[in-house]
Coordinates of C-alpha atoms and ligand atoms in Angstrom, one line a residue:
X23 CA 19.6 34.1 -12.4
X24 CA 18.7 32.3 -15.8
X25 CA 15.5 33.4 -17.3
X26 CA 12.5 30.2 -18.3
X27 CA 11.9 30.9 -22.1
X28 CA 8.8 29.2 -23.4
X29 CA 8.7 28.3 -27.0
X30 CA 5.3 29.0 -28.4
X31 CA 4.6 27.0 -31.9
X32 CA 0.6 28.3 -32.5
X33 CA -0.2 29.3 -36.0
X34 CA -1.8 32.1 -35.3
X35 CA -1.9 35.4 -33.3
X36 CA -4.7 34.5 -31.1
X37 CA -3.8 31.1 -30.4
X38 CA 0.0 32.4 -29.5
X39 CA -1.8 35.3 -27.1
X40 CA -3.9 32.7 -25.1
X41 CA -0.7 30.3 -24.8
X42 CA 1.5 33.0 -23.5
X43 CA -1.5 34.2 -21.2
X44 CA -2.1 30.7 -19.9
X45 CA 1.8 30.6 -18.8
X46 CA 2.8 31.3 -14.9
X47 CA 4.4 34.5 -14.0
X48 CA 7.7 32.5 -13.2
X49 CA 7.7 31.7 -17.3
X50 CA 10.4 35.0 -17.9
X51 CA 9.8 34.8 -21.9
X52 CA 7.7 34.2 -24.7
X53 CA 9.5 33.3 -27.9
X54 CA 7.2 33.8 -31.0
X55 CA 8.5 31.3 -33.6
X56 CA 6.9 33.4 -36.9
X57 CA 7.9 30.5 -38.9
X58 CA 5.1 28.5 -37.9
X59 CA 2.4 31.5 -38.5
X60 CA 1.7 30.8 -42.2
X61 CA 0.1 33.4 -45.1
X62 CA 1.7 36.3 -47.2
X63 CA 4.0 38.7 -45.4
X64 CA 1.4 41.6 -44.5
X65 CA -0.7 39.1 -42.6
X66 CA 2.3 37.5 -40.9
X67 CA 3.0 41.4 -39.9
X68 CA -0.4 42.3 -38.4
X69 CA -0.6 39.2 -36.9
X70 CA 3.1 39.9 -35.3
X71 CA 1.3 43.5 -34.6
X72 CA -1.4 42.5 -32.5
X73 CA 1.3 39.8 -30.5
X74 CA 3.7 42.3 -29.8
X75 CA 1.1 45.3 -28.9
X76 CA -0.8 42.5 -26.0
X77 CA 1.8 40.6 -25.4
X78 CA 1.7 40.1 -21.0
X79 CA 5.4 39.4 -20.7
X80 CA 8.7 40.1 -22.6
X81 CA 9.4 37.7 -26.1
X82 CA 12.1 36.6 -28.3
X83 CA 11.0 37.2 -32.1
X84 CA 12.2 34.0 -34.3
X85 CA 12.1 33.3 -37.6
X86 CA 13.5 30.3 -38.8
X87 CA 14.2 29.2 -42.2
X88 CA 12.6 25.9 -43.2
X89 CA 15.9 23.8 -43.1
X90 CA 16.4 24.8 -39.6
X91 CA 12.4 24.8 -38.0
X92 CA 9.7 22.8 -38.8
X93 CA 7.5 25.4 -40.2
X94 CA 6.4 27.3 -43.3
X95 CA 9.0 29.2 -44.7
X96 CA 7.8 32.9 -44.6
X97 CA 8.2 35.6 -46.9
X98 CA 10.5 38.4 -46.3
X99 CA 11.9 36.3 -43.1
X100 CA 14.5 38.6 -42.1
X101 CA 12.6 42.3 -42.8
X102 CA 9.7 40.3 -40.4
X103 CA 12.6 40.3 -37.9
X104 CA 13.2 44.6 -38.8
X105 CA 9.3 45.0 -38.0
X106 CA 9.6 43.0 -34.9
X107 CA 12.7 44.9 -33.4
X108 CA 10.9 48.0 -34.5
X109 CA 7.2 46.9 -33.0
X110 CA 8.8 46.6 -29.7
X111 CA 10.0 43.1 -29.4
X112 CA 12.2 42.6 -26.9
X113 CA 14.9 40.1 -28.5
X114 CA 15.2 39.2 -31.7
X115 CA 16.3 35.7 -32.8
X116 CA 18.5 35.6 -35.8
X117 CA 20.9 32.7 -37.2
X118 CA 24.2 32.9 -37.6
X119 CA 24.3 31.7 -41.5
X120 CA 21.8 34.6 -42.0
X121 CA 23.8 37.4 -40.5
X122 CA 25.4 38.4 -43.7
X123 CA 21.8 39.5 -45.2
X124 CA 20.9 41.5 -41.9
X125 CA 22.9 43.5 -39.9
X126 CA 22.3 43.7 -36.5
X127 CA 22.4 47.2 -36.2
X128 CA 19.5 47.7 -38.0
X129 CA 17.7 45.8 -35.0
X130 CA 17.1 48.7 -32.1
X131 CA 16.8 45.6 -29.4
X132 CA 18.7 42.8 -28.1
X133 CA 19.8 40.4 -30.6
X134 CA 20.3 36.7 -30.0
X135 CA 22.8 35.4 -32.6
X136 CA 22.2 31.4 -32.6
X137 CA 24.2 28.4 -34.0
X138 CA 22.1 24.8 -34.1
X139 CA 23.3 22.0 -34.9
X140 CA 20.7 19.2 -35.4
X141 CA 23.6 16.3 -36.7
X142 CA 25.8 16.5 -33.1
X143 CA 27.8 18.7 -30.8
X144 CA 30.9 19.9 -32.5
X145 CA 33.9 19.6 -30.8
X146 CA 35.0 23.2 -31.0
X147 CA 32.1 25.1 -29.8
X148 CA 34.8 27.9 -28.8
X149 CA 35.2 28.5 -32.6
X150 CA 31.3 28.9 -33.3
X151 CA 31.2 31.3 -30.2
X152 CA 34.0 32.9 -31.0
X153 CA 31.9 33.1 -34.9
X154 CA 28.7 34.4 -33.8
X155 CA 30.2 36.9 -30.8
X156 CA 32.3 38.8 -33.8
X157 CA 28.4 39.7 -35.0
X158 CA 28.1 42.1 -31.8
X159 CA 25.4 40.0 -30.8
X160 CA 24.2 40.8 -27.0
X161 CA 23.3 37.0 -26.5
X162 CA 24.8 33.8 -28.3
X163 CA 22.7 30.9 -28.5
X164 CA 24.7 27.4 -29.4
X165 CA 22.2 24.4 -29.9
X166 CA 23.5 20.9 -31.0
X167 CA 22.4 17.7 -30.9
X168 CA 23.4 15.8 -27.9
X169 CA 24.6 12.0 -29.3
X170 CA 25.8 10.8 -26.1
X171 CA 25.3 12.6 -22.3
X172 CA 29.0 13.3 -22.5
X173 CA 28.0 16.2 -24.8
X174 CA 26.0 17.7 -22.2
X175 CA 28.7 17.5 -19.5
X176 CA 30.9 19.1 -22.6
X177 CA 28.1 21.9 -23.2
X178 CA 28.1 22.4 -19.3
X179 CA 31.7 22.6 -18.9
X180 CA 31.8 25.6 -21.8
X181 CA 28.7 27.1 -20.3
X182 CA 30.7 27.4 -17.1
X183 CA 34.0 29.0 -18.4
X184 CA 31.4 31.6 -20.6
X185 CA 28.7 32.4 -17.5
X186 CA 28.7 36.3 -17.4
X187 CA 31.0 36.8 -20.1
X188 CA 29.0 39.8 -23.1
X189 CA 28.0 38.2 -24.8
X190 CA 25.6 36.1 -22.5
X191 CA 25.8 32.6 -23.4
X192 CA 22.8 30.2 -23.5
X193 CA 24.3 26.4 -24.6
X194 CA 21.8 23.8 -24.9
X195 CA 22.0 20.1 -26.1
X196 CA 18.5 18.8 -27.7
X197 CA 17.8 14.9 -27.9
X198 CA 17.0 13.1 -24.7
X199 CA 20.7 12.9 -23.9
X200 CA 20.8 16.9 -23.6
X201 CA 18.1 17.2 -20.8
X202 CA 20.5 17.7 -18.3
X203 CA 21.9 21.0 -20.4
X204 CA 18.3 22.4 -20.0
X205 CA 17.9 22.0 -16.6
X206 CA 21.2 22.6 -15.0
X207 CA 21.8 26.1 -17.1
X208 CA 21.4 28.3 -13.7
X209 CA 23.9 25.8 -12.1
X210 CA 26.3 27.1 -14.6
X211 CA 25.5 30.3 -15.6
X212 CA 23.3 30.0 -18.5
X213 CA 21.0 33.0 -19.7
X214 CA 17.9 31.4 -20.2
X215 CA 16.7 27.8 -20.7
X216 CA 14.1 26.7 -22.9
X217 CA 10.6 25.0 -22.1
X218 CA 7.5 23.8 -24.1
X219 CA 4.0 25.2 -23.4
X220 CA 2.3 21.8 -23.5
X221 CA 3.5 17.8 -23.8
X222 CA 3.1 17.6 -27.7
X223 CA 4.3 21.1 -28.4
X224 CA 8.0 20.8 -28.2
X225 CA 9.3 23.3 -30.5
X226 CA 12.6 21.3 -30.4
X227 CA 14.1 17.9 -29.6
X228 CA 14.1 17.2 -26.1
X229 CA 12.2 20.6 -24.8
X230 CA 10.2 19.4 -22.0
X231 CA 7.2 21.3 -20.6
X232 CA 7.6 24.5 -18.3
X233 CA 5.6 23.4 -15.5
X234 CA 8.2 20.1 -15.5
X235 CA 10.7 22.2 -15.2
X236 CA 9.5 24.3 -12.4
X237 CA 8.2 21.8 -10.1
X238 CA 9.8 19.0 -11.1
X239 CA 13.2 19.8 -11.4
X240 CA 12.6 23.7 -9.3
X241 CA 14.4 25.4 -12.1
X242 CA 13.8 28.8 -10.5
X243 CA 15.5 27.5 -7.1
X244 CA 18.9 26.0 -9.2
X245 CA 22.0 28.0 -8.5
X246 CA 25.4 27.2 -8.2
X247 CA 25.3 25.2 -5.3
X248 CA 23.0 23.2 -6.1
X249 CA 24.2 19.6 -6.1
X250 CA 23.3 17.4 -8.8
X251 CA 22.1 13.4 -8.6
X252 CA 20.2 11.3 -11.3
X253 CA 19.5 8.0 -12.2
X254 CA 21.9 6.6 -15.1
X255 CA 19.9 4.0 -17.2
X256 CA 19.1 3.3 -20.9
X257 CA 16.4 3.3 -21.4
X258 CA 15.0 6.4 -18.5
X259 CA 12.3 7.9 -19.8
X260 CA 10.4 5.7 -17.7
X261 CA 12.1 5.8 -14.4
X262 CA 9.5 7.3 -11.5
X263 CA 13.0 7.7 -9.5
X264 CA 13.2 11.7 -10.6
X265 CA 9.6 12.4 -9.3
X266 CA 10.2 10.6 -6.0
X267 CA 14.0 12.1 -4.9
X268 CA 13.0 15.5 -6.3
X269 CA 9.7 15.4 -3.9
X270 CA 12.1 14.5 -1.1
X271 CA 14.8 17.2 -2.0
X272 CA 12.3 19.7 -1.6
X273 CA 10.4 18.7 1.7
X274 CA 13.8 18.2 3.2
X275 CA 15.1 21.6 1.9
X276 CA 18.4 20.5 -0.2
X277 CA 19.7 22.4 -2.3
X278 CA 19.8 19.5 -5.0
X279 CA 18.0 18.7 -8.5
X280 CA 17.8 14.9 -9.8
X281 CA 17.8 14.0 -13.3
X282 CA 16.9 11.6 -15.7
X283 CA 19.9 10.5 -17.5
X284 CA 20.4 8.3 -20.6
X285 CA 23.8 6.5 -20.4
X286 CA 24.9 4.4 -23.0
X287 CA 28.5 4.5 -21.9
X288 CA 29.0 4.4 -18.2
X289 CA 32.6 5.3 -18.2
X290 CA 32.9 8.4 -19.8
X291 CA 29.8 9.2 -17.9
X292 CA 30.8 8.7 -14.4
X293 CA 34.0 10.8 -15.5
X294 CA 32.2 13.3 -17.2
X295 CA 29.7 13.8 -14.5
X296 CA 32.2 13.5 -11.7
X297 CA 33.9 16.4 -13.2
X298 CA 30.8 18.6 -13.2
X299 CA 30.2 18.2 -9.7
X300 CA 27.7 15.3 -9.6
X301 CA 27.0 14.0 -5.7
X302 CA 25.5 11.1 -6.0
X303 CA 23.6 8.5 -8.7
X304 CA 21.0 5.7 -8.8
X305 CA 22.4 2.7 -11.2
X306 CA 19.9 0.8 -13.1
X307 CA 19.3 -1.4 -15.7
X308 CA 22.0 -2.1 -17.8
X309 CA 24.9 -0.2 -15.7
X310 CA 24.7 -2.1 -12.3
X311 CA 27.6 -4.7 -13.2
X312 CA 29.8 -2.4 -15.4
X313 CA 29.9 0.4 -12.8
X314 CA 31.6 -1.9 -9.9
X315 CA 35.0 -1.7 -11.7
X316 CA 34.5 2.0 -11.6
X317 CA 34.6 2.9 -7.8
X318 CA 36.8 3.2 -5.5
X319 CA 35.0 1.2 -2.6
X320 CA 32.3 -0.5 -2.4
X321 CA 29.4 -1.8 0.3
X322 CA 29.6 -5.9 1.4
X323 CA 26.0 -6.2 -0.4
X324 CA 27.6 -4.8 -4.1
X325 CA 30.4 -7.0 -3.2
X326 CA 28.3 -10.3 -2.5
X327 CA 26.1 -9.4 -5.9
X328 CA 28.8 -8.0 -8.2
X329 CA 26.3 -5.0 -9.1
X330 CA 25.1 -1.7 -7.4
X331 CA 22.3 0.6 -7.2
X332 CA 23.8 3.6 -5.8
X333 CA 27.2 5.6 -6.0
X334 CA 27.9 8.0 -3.8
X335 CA 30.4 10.7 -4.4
X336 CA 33.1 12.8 -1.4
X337 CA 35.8 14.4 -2.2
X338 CA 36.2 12.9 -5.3
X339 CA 35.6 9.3 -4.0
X340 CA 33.4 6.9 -5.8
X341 CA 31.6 4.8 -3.1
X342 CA 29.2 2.2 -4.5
X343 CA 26.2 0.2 -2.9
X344 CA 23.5 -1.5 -3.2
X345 CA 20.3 -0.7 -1.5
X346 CA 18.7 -3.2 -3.6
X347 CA 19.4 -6.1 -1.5
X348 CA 19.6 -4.6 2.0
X349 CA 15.8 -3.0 0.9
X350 CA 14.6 -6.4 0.3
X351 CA 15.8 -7.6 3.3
X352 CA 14.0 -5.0 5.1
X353 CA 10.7 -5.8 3.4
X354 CA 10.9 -9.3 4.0
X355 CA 12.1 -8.8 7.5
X356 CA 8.8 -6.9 8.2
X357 CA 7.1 -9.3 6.5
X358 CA 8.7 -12.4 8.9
X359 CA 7.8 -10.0 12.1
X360 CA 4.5 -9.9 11.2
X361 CA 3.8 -14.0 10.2
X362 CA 5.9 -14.2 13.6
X363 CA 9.0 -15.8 12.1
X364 CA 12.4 -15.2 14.1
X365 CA 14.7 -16.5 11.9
X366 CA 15.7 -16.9 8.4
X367 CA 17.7 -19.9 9.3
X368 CA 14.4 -22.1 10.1
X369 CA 13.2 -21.2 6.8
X370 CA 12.4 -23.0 3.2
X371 CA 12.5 -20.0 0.8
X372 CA 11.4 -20.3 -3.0
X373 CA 12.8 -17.5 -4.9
X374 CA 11.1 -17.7 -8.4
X375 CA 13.3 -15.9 -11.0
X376 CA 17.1 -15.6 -11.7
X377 CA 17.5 -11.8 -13.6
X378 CA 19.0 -9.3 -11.4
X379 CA 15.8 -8.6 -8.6
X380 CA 16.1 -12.6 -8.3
X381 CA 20.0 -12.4 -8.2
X382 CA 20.3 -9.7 -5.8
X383 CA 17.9 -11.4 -3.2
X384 CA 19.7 -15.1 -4.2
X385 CA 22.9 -13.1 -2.7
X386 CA 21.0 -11.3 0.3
X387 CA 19.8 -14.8 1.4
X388 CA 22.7 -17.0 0.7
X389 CA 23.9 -16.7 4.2
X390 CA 20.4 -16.8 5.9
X391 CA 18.0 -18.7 4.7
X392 CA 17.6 -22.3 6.1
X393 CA 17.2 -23.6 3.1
X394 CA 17.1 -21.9 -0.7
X395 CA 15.6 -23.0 -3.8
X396 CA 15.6 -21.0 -7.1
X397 CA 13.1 -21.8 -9.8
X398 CA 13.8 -19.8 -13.1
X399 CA 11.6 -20.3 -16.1
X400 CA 15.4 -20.6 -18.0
X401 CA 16.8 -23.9 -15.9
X402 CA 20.3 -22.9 -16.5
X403 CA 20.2 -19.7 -15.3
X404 CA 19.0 -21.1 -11.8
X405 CA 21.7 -23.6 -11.6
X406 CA 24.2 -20.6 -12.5
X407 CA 22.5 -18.6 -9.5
X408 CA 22.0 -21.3 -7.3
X409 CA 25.9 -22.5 -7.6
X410 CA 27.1 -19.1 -6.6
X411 CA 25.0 -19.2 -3.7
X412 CA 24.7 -22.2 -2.2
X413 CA 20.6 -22.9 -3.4
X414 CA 18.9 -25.2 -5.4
X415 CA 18.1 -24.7 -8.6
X416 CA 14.4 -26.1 -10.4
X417 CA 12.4 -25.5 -13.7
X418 CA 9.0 -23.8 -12.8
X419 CA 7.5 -26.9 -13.5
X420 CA 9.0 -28.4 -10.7
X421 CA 8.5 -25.9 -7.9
X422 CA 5.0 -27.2 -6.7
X423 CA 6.4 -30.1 -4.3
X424 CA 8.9 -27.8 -2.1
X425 CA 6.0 -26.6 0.2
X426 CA 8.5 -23.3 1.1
X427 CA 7.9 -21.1 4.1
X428 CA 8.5 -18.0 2.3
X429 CA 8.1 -17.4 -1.6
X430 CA 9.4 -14.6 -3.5
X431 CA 8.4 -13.6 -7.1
X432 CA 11.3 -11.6 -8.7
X433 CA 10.4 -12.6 -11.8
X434 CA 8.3 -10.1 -14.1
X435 CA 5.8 -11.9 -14.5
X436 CA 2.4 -9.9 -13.3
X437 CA 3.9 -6.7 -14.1
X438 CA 1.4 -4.3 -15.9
X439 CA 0.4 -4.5 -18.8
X440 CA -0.1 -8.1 -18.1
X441 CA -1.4 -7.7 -15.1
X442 CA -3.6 -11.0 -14.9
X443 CA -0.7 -13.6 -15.0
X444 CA 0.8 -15.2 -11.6
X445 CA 4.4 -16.5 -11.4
X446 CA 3.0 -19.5 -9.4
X447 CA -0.7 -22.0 -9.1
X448 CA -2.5 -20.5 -6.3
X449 CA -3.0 -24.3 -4.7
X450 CA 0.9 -23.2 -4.0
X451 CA -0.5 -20.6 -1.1
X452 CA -3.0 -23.2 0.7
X453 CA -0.4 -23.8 3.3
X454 CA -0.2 -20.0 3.6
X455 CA 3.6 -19.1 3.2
X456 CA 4.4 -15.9 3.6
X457 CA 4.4 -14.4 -0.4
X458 CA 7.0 -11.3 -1.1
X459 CA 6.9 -9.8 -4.7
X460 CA 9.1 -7.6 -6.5
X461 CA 6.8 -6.4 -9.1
X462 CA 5.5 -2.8 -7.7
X463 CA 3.2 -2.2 -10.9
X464 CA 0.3 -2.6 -9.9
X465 CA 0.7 -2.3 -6.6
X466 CA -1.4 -4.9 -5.8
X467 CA -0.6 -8.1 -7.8
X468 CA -2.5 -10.8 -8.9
X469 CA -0.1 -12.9 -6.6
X470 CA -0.4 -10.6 -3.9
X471 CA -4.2 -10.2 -4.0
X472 CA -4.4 -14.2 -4.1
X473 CA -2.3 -14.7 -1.5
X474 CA -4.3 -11.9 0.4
X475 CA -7.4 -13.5 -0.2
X476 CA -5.9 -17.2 1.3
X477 CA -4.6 -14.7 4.5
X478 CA -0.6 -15.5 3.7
X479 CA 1.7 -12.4 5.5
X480 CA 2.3 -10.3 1.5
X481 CA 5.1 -8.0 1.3
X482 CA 4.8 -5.5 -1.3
X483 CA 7.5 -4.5 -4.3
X484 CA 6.3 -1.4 -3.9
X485 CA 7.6 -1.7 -0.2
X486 CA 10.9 -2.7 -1.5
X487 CA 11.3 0.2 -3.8
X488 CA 10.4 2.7 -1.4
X489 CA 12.7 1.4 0.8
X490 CA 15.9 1.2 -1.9
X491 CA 14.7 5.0 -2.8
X492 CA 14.9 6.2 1.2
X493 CA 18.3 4.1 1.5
X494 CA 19.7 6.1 -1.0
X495 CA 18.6 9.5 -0.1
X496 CA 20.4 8.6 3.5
X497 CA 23.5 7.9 2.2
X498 CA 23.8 10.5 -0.1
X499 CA 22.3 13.5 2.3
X500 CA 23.0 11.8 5.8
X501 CA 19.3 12.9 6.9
X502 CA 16.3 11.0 7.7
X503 CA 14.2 10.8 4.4
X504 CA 10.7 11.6 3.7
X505 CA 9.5 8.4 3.5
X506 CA 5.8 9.0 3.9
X507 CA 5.9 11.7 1.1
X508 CA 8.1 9.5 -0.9
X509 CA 5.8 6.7 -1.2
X510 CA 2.9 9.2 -1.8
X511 CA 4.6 10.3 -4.7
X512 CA 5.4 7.0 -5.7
X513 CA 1.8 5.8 -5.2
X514 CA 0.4 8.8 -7.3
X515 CA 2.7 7.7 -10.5
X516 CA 1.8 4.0 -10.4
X517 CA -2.3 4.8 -9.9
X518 CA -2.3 7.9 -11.8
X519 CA 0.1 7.4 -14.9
Ligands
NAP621 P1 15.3 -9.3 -15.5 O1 16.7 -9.2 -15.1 O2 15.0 -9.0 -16.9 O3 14.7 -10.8 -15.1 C1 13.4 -11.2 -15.5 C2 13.1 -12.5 -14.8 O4 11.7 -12.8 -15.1 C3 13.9 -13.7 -15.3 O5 14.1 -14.6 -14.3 C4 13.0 -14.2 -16.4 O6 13.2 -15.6 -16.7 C5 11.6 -14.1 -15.7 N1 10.6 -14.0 -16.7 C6 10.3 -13.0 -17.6 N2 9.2 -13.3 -18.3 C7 8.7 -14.5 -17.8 C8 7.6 -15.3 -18.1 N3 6.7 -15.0 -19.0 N4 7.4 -16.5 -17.4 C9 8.3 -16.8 -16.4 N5 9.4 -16.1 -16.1 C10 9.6 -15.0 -16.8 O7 14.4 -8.3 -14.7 P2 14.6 -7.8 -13.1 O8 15.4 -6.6 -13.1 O9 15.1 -9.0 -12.3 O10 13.1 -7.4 -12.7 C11 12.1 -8.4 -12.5 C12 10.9 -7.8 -11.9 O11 11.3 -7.3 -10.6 C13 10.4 -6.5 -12.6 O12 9.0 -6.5 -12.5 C14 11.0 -5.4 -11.9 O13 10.2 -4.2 -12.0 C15 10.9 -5.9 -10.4 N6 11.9 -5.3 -9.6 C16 11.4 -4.6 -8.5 C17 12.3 -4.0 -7.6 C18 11.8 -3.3 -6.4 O14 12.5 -2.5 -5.8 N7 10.6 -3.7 -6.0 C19 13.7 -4.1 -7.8 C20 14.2 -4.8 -8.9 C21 13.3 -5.3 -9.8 P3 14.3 -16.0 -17.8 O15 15.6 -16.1 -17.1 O16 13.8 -17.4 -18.2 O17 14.2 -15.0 -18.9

């Protein structure tokens, strides 16, 4: 099982004591960067004493030079590592450039022999192992820079020939495009993975915290079977899609992880992934279109829109939907129940906004709707909309004399930060049509809360996006979702931050 390696940064020996103290029992090791401890080299020693003589858990002694860390660069760096092997430590760090001023020998512990690369991934990462294993090194330790996600899936592919293999192998990609290397090394055999002790103490790029990894992504539960989902999006960092499936793989008991992941080419992705065993993937913004071309089936509302939300992969199959449109469907059906409408048909619906919420509900309704009018704040890209699907297009300035049955925001207009602004003139409620809006954050929209307080029907965006998240999860896992604990999740991020 791969070991959870916490980087600790402090400058000092009782700063790095409380850190490691204040780190769960499921954190395996410490590692001690001494180049960020700065003075002359016998304080640097006695501070190193007193770590390794209370230290509460095993630790991995480093000591970068300055070029490669961020820290001072201490005196005597590589006899530090001597007295560190000697005091005890349990692994000492050392890079491979330095090997030829410090044989390992002379270290009576396990030695880590480590290659980083801060530029990119190298293409022949068999050559550097093949470098640093001719040291006699018990562990080698390859970190690049990940420039695209297609250097993870390459780091995870070599990771998986080189899982048990002496010496162990841990292979990380930093950057935000190597998350995926961090998380997924017990998938593939890794020997530890590397975490930071707090948010803003990331001892390298793309380290995310340790208690992220354990109960977000259940780091300590990832084996080999465990199947792998994410959402594919650039930018991610923001996605709250990670919190919400992860929640709902672990109430339901899969054995699955979902990550974050920053695509900037969807292609070699999808291929890249697909190869590593991925099961299943939310598409966002900007893949949705791109990634039609690239399955091998898809569903009649990714058809209808010409972008999807969802691929699912069996047996090698690429099955593509979109939950986006058959989610707001549902929301607005539950809205119609409860105003009492029976059908669509008898309907005048306003959909404000032609991006792709006001595209994907332009093509949901095209068939249903009694009538459909799309107002866009950029005329021409509600006559493009309303062309392919049989509406009628306006200018916002134009929308007040349709009195509509139903109106939908999908614009982003009410969307936090700017949470004060309404898409429409709240003299546009008085006949009290039912009001849908996609914007989920807040939760409550200025729209919604006016339309609330006039005693329309409102149908939440935060309804929608529940529902396109439990669509997905029951396509990918064929089991009833946690919906309840999905939208608590869900609820948390958006109140809570
Ligand atoms: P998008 O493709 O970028 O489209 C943005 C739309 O908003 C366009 O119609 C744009 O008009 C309009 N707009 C932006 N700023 C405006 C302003 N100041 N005044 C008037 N119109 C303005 O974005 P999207 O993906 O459709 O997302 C739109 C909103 O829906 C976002 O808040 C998103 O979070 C939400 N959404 C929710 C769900 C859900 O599951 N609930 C799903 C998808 C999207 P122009 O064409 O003139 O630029």
């Amino acid at each position: 099982m791969s070991k959870l390696c916490v980087s600790i940064t402090e400058p000092d020996a009782t700063a790095v004591l409380d850190t490691m103290k204040s780190l769960p029992k499921e954190v395996d090791i410490a590692e001690i960067r001494l180049d960020c401890i700065p003075g002359e080299y016998r304080q640097i020693k006695e501070k190193l004493r007193a770590i390794c003589e209370n230290r509460d858990r095993p630790v991995i002694v480093t000591n970068r030079p300055v070029k490669i860390g961020e820290g001072c660069c201490n005196p005597k760096r590589l006899i530090l590592l001597k007295d560190a092997a000697m005091m005890g430590a349990e692994y000492v760090d050392i890079e491979l450039e330095s090997l030829p001023r410090l044989s390992l020998a002379e270290l009576p512990t396990q030695t880590i022999v480590s290659y980083h690369n801060y530029e990119n991934t190298p293409q022949d990462l068999e050559r550097i192992y093949r470098q640093c294993r001719y040291s006699d090194a018990d562990i080698v330790k390859i970190a690049t820079m990940a420039t695209d996600i297609s250097d993870s899936a390459r780091m995870l592919e070599f990771q998986r020939t080189h899982p048990h293999d002496a010496p162990a192998l841990i292979a990380i990609c930093m950057g935000e495009e190597g998350l995926a290397t961090r998380i997924l090394a017990p998938k593939f055999g890794g020997y530890l993975s590397f975490a930071s002790p707090y948010d803003e103490k990331a001892a390298a790029p793309g380290q995310i915290q340790w208690r992220e990894m354990l109960e977000l992504y259940r780091f300590k539960s990832i084996n080999k079977n465990t199947d792998i989902y994410g959402v594919a999006a650039d930018p991610v960092s923001h996605s709250m899609s990670p919190e919400i499936h992860n929640a709902a793989f672990a109430r339901t008991g899969e054995n699955a992880v979902y990550l974050p992941l920053k695509v900037k080419d969807p292609a070699t992705f999808l291929d890249a992934f697909q190869q590593l065993g991925t099961k299943g993937l939310s598409i966002t913004i900007p893949h949705k279109e791109a990634m039609i071309t690239m399955m091998d089936e898809i569903d009649e509302f990714a058809e209808r829109a010409g972008a999807l939300n969802t691929v699912n992969i069996i047996n090698g199959r690429r099955l593509g939907y979109n939950t986006d449109i058959s989610a707001a469907l549902g929301a607005l059906q539950k809205g119609m129940d409860k105003k009492g409408i029976s059908k669509l048909a008898d309907c005048k619906v306003l959909l404000i906004g032609a991006g792709g919420a006001g595209r994907a509900l332009a093509c949901g309704l095209s068939d249903s709707a009694g009538k459909l009018i799309i107002a866009n704040r950029t005329r021409k890209r509600a006559e493009k909309l309303a062309e392919e699907t049989g509406g009628q297009a306006c200018g916002l300035d134009e929308m007040e004399g349709y009195r509509p049955d139903i109106i939908i925001n999908t614009t982003s207009v009410g969307m936090a930060p700017n949470t004060n602004l309404t898409p429409i003139p709240e003299n546009m409620l008085e006949h009290r049509p039912l009001v849908m809006d996609a914007v989920y954050n807040p939760i409550e929209t200025r729209l919604l809360r006016s339309a609330r307080k006039m005693r329309c029907v409102t149908v939440s965006g935060f309804d929608w996006f529940i529902r396109q998240a439990t669509e997905q999860f029951r396509i990918w896992t064929g089991k009833e979702p946690p919906q309840k604990l999905m939208a608590e999740v869900l609820r948390t991020k958006l109140t809570q931050g």
